[in-house]
Tab-separated table of C-alpha atoms in Angstrom:
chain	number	residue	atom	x	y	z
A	907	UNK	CA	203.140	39.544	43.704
A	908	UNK	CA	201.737	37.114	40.912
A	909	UNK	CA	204.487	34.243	42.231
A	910	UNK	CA	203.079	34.305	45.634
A	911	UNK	CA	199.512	33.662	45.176
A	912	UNK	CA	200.242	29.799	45.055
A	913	UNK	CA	201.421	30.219	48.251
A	914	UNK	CA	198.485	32.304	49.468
A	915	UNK	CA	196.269	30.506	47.930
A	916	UNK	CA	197.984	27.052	50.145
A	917	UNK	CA	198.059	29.017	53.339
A	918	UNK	CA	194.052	29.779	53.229
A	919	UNK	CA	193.196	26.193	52.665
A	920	UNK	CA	195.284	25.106	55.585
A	921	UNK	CA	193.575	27.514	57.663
A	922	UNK	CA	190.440	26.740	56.295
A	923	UNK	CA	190.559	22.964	56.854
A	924	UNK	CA	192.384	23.741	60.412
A	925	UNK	CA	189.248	26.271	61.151
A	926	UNK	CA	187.192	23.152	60.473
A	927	UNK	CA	188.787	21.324	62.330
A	928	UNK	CA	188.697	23.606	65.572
A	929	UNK	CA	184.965	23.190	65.137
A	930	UNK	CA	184.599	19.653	65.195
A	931	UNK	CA	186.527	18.888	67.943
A	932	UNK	CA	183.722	17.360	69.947
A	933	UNK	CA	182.373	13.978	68.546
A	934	UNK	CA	178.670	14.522	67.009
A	935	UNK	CA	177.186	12.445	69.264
A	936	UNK	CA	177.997	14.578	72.707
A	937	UNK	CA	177.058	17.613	70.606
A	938	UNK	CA	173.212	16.363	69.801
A	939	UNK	CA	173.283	15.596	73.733
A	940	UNK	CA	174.194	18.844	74.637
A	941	UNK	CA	171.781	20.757	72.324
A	942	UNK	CA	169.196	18.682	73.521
A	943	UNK	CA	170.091	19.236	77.217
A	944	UNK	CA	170.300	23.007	76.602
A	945	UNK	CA	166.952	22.872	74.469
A	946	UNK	CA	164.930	21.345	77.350
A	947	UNK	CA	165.797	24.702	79.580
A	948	UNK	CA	163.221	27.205	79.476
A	949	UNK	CA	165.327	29.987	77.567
A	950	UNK	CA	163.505	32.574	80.153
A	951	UNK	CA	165.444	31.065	82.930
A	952	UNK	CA	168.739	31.609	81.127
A	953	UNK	CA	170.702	35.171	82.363
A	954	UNK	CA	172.959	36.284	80.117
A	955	UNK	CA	176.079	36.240	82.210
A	956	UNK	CA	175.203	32.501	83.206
A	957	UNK	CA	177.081	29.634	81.746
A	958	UNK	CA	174.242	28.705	79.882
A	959	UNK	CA	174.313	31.490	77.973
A	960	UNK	CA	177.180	31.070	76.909
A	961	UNK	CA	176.583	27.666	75.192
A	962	UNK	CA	176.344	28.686	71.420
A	963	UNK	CA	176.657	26.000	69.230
A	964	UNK	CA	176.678	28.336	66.252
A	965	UNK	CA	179.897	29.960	66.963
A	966	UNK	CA	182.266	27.576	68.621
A	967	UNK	CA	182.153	24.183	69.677
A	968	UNK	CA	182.268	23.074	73.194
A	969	UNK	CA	185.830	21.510	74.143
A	970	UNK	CA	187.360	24.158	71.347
A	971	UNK	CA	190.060	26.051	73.551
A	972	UNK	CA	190.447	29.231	74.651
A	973	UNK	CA	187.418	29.476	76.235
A	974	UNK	CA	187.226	33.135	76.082
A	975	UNK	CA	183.408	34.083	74.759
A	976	UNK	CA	181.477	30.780	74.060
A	977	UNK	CA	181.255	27.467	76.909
A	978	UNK	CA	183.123	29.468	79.020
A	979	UNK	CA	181.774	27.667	82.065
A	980	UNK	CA	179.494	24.676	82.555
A	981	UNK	CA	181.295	21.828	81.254
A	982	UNK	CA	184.711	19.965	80.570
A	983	UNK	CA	185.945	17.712	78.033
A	984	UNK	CA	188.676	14.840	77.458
A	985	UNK	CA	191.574	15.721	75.690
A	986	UNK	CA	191.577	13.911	72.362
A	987	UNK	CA	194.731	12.469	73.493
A	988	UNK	CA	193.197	11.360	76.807
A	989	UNK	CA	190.407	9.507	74.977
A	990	UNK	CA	192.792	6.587	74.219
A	991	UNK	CA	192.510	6.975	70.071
A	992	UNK	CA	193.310	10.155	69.258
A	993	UNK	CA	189.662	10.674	68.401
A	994	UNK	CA	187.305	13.749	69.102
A	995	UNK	CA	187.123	14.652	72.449
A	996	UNK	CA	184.370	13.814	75.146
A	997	UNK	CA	182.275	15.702	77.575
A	998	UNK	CA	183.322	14.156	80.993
A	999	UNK	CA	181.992	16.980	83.202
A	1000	UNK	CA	178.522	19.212	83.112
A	1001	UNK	CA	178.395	21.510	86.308
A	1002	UNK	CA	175.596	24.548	86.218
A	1003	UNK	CA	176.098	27.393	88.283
A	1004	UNK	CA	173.268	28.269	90.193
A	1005	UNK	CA	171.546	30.673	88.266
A	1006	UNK	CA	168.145	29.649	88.659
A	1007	UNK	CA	167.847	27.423	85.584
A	1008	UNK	CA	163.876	26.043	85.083
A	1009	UNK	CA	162.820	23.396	82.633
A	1010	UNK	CA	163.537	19.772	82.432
A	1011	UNK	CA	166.537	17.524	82.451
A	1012	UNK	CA	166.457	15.525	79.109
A	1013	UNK	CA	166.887	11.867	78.909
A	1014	UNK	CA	169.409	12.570	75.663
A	1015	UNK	CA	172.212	13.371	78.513
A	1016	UNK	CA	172.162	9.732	78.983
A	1017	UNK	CA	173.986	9.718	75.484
A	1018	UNK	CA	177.108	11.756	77.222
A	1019	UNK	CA	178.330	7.996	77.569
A	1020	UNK	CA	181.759	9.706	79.420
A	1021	UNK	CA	180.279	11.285	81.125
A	1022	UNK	CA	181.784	11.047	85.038
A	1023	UNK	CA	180.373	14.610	86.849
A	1024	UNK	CA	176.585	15.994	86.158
A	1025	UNK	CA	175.841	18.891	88.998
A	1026	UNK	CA	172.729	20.876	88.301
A	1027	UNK	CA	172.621	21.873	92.278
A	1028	UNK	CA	170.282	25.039	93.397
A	1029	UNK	CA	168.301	25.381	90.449
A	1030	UNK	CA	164.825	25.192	89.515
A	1031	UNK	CA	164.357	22.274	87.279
A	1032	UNK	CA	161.193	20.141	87.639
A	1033	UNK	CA	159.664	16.412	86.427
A	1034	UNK	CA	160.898	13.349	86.802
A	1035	UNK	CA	164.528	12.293	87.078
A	1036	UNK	CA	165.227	10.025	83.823
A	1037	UNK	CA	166.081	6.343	84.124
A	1038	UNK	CA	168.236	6.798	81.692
A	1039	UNK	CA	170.430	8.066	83.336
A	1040	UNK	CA	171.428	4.610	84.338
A	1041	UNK	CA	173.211	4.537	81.526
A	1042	UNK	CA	176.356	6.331	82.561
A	1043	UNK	CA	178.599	3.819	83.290
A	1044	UNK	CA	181.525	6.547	84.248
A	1045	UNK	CA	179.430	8.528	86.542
A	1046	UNK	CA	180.726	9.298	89.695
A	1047	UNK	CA	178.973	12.320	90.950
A	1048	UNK	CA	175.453	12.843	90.662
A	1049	UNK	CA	174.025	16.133	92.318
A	1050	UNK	CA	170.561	17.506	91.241
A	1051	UNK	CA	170.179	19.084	95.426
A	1052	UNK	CA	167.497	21.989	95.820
A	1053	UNK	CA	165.934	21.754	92.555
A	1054	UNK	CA	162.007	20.858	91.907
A	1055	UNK	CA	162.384	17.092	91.121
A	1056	UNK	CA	159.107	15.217	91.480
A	1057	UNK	CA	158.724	11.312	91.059
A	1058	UNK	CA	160.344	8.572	91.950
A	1059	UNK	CA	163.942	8.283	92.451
A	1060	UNK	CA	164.906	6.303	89.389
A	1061	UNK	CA	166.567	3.134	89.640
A	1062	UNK	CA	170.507	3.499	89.114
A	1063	UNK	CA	171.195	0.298	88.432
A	1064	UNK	CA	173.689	0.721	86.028
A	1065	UNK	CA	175.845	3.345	87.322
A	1066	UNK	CA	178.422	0.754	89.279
A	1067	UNK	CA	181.609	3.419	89.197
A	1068	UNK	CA	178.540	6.396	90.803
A	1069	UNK	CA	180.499	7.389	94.291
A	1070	UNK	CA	178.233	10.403	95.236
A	1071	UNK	CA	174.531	10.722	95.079
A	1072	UNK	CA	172.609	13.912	96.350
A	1073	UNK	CA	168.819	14.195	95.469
A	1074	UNK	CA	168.255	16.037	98.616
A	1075	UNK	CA	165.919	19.328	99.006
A	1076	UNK	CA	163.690	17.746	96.050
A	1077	UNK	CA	160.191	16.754	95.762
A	1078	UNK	CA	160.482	13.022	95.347
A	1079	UNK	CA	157.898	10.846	96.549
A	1080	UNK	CA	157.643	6.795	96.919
A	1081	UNK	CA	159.795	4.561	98.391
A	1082	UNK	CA	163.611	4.088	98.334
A	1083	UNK	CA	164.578	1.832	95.495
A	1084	UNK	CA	165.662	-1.765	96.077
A	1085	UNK	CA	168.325	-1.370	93.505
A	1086	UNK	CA	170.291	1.224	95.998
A	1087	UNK	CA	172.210	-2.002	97.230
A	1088	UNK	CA	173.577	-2.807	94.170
A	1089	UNK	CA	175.881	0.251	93.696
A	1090	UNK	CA	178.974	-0.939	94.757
A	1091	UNK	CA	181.328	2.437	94.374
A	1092	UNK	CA	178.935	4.800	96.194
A	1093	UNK	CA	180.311	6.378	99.180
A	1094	UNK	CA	177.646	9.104	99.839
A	1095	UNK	CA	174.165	9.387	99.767
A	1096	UNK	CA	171.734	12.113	100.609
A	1097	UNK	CA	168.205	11.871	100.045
A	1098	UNK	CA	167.245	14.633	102.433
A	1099	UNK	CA	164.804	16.694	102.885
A	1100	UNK	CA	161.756	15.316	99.662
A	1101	UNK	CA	158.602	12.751	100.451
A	1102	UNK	CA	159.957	9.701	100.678
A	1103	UNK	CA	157.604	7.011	102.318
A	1104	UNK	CA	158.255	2.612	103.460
A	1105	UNK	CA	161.285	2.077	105.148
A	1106	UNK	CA	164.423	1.820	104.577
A	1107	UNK	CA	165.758	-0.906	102.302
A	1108	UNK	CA	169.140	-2.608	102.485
A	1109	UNK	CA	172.216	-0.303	101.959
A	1110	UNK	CA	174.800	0.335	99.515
A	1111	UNK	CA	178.130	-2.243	100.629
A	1112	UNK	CA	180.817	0.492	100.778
A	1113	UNK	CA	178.511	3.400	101.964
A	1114	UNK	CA	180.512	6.345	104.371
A	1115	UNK	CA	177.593	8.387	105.145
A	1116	UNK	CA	173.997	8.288	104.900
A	1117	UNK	CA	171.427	11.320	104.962
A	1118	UNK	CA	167.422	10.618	104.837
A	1119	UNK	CA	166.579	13.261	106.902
A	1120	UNK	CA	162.945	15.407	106.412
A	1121	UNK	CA	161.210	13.009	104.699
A	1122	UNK	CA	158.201	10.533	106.059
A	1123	UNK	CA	160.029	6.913	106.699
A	1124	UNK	CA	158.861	5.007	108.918
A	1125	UNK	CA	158.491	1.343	110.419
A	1126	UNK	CA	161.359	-0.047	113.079
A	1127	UNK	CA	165.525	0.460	111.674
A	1128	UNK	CA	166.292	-3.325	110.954
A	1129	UNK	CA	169.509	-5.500	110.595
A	1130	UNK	CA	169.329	-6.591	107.229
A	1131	UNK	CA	169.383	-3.092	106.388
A	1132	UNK	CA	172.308	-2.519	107.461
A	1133	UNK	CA	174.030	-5.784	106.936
A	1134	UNK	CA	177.422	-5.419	105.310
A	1135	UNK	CA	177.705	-1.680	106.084
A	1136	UNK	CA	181.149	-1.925	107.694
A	1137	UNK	CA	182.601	1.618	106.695
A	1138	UNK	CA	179.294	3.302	107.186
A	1139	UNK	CA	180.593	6.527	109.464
A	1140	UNK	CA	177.586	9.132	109.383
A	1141	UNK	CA	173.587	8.241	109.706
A	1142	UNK	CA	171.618	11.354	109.551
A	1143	UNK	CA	167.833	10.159	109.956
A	1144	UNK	CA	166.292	12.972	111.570
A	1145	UNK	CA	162.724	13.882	110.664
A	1146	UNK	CA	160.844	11.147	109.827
A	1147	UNK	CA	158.205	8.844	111.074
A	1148	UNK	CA	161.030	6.137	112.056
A	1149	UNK	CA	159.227	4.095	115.287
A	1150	UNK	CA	160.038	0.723	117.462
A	1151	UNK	CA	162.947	0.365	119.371
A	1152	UNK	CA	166.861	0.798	118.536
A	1153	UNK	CA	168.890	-2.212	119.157
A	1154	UNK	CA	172.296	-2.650	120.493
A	1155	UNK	CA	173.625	-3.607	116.798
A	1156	UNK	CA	172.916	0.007	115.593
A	1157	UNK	CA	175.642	1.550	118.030
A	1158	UNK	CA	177.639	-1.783	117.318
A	1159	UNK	CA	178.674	-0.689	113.458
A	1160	UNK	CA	182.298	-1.061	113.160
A	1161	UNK	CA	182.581	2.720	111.884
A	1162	UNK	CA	179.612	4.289	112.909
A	1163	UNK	CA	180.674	8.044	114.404
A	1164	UNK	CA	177.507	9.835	114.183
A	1165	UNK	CA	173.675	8.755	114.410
A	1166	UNK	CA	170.786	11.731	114.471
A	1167	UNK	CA	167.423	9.956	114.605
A	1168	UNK	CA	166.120	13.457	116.666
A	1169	UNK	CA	162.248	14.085	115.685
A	1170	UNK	CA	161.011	10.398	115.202
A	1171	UNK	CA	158.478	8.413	116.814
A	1172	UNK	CA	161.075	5.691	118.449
A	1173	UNK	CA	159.950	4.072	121.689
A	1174	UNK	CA	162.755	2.292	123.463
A	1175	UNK	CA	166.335	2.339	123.224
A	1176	UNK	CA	168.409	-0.835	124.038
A	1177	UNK	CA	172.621	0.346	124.556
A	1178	UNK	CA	175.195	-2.489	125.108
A	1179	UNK	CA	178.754	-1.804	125.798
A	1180	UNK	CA	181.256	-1.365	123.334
A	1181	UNK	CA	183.830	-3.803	123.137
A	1182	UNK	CA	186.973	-3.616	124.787
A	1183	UNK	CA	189.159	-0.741	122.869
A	1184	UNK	CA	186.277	-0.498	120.441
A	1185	UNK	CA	183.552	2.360	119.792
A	1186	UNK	CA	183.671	4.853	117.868
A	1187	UNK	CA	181.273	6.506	118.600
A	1188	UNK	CA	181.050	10.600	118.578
A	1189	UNK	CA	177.753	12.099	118.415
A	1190	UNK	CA	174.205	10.710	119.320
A	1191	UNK	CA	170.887	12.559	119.230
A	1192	UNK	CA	168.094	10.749	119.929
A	1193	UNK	CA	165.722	13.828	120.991
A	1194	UNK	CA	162.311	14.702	120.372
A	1195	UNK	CA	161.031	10.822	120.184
A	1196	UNK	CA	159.140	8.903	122.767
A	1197	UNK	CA	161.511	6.807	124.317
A	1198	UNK	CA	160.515	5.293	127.821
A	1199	UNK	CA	162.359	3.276	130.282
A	1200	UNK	CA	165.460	4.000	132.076
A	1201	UNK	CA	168.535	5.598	131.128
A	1202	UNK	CA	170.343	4.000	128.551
A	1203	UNK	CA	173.772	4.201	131.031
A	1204	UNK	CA	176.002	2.352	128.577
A	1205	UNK	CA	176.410	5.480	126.100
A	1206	UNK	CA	178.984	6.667	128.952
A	1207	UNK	CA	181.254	3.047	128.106
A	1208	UNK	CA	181.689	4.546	124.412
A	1209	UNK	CA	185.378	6.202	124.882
A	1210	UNK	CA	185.202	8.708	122.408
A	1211	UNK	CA	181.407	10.383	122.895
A	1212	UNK	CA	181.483	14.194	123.097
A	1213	UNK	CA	177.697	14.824	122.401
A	1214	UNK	CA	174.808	12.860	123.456
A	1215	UNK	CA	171.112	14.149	123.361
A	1216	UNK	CA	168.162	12.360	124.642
A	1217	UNK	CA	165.952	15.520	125.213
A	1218	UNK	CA	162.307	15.642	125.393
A	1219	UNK	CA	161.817	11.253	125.586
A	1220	UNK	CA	160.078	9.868	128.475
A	1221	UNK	CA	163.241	8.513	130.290
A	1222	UNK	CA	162.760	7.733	134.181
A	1223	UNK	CA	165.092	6.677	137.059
A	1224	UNK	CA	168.514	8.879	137.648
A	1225	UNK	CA	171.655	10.310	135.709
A	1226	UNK	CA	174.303	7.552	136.081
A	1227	UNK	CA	177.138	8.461	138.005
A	1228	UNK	CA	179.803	7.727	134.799
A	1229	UNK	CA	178.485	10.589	133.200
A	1230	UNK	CA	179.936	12.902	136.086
A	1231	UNK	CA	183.642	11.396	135.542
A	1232	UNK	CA	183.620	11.228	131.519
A	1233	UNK	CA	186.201	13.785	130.298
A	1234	UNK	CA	185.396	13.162	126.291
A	1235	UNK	CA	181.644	14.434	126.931
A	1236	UNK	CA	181.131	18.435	125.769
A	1237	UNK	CA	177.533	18.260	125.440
A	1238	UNK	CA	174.793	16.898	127.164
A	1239	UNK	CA	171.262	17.653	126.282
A	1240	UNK	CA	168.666	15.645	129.087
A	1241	UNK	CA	166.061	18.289	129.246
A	1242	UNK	CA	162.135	17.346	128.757
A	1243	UNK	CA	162.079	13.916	130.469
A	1244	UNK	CA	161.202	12.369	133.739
A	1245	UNK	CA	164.358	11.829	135.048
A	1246	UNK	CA	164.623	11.614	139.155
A	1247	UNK	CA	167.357	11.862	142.121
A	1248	UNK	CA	171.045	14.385	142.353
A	1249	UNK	CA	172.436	15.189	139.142
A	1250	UNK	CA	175.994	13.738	138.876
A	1251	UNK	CA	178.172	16.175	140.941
A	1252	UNK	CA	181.505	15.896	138.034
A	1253	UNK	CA	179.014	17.047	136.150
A	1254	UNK	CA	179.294	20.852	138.214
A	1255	UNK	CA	182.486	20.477	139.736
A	1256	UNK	CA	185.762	22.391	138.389
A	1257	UNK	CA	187.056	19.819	136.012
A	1258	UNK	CA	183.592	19.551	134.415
A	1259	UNK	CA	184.071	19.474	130.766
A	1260	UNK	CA	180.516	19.466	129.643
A	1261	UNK	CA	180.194	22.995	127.880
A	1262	UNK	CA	176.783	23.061	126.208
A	1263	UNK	CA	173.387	21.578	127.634
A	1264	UNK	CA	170.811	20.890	129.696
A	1265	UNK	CA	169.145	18.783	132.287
A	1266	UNK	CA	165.915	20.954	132.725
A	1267	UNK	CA	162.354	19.939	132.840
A	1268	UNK	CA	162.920	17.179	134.098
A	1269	UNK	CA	161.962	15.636	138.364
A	1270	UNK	CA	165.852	16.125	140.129
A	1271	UNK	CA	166.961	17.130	143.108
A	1272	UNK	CA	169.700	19.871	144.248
A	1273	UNK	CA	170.542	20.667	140.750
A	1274	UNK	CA	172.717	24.227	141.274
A	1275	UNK	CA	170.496	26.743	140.246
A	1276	UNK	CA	173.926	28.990	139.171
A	1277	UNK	CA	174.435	26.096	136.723
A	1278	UNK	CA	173.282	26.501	133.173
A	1279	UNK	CA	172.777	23.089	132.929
A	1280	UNK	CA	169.976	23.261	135.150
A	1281	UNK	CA	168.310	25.579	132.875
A	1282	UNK	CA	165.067	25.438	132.901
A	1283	UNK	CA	163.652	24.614	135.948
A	1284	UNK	CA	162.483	21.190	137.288
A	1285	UNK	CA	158.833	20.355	136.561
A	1286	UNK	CA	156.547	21.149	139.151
A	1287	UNK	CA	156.875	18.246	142.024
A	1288	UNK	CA	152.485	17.562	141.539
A	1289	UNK	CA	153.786	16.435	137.746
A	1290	UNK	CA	156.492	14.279	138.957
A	1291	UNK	CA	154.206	12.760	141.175
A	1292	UNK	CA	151.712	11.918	138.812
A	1293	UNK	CA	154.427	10.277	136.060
A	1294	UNK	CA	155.889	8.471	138.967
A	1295	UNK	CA	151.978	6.900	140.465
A	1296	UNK	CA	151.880	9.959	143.441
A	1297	UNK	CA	155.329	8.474	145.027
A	1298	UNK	CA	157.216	11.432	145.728
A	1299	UNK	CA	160.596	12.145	143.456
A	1300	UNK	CA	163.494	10.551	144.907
């Protein structure tokens, strides 16, 4: 027994130093960020089956694997082979489940400098949003939606790899920052739904899809805005204090599928036709506005449009007769406006296609009564009258 404590003795240092080892796999310097992210969490907040909890620096360190009692969820980390010199690995990912989570975010995550995912979506954290977060050079994702932000949105100017950014269901107040135009890599951004105010300013270059919806912008949309914004598929600005007139450029973008500007304070809209083979347009809502004037009859030369609402406006004149003969169209929504003579007849016959909508509330004549499009009624003819000088609806 005496000849093999040498041995013994060998075999608990290696495990000692290889026990040390497990816990230091992480390099210092993510470690102090993530205690300090952690410490800036109101410990209240913190259920004990959330991932949170499970962050105990004490025991275990973060990237150490199997993950089977401590940092079981909540974060990833590089392998220390992945990190390109065999050093201590990096946290590259922090993603909170939504366990209603109060406090505030700490500037120190800035210090995660590998950071590429932070996702702290349907919590409760409050205060500003820290500039320094424009530190992160690897970001990619940046999520902080329906949490209790207040501020202004910081400017990102660093974050030139940052592909997704969603503030949305905040309370951030101020203007949109000038800096947005200098992310090159961002694909998505949603800003939806907080108190942002000024109008907006010019766009990110390679941006897919836009959402500034439920907040308080306002002036006219303008070019320069847009300028450059070649891929941009998706504009969601519905909700806001958004007036002038739309100009043909807007339904012009090379991509553009989808525009909701429903629930603004526009006033005219000016369509031109697409050009030959182009358009690509899907989906239009322009409802709940003030837009006068006639018609905008062009939206029926856009080959691919299968929803189109101009509801509750102030249009006049008649439904042109294209919309009775366009196959792609599936929903029409007209009611609420001022709009005169026979209803397009395609639009009731047996190869109708239009499934959903409405041309109610509005001054025609012989619109089918067994129709649901015709749903509601037709204002009274002593209100048609008066919008049209006492000249009867024709």
């Amino acid at each position: 027994m005496a000849n093999l404590l040498p041995y013994l003795s060998l075999f608990l240092f290696i495990a000692a130093a290889l026990h040390r080892q497990a816990l230091s796999i992480t390099t210092p310097a993510d470690v102090a960020a993530l205690k300090a992210f952690k410490a800036a969490v109101d410990p209240r907040s913190i259920p004990p089956w959330s991932c949170l909890a499970s962050w105990n620096f004490s025991s275990a360190d973060p990237c150490s694997v199997p993950r089977r009692s401590y940092f079981t969820c909540g974060l990833s980390c590089s392998s220390a082979s992945s990190s390109g010199s065999g050093g201590p690995a990096r946290i590259t990912l922090i993603t909170l489940d939504p366990a209603g989570y109060s406090g505030t975010l700490s500037p120190l995550v800035s210090r995660l400098s590998r950071l590429a995912v932070l996702d702290l979506s349907d919590n409760s954290f409050r205060g500003p949003i820290p500039s320094s977060l424009s530190s992160l050079s690897a970001l990619t994702t940046l999520s902080l939606r329906a949490n209790s932000f207040s501020g202004a949105v910081p400017a990102l100017v660093g974050l030139r790899a940052l592909q997704s950014l969603d503030l949305s269901y905040n309370s951030l107040s101020g203007p949109l920052p000038s800096s947005l135009s200098s992310l090159p890599s961002l694909t998505r951004l949603d800003l939806s739904f907080n108190r942002l105010t000024g109008s907006i300013p010019k766009l990110p270059p390679n941006l897919l899809e836009l959402a500034l919806r439920g907040n308080s912008l306002s002036g006219p949309l303008l070019k320069d805005s847009f300028a450059g914004s070649a891929q941009l598929e998706v504009i969601e600005l519905a909700h806001n204090s958004l007036a002038g007139a739309l100009e043909p450029w807007l339904f012009l973008l090379p991509s553009v599928q989808q525009i909701d500007l429903a629930n603004n304070s526009l006033a005219r809209v000016d369509v031109a036709a697409p050009p030959a083979g182009g358009g690509g347009l899907v989906a239009v809502d322009l409802g709940f506005n003030r837009i006068e004037g006639s018609f905008p009859g062009n939206f029926a030369r856009y080959p691919q449009l299968s929803s189109l609402s101009l509801r509750y406006n102030r249009l006049r004149g008649g439904i042109p007769a294209e919309f009775g003969r366009k196959t792609t169209l599936r929903r029409l929504f007209l009611d609420g406006n001022y709009l005169t003579g026979k209803p397009p007849g395609g639009l009731f016959s047996g190869g109708a296609t239009v499934a959903f909508g409405s041309l109610g509330d509005n001054c025609l004549r012989e619109c089918p009564a067994t129709s649901q499009l015709c749903a509601p009624s037709q204002k009274p003819d002593a209100v048609c009258k008066q919008a049209y000088g006492g000249r009867p609806r024709s």
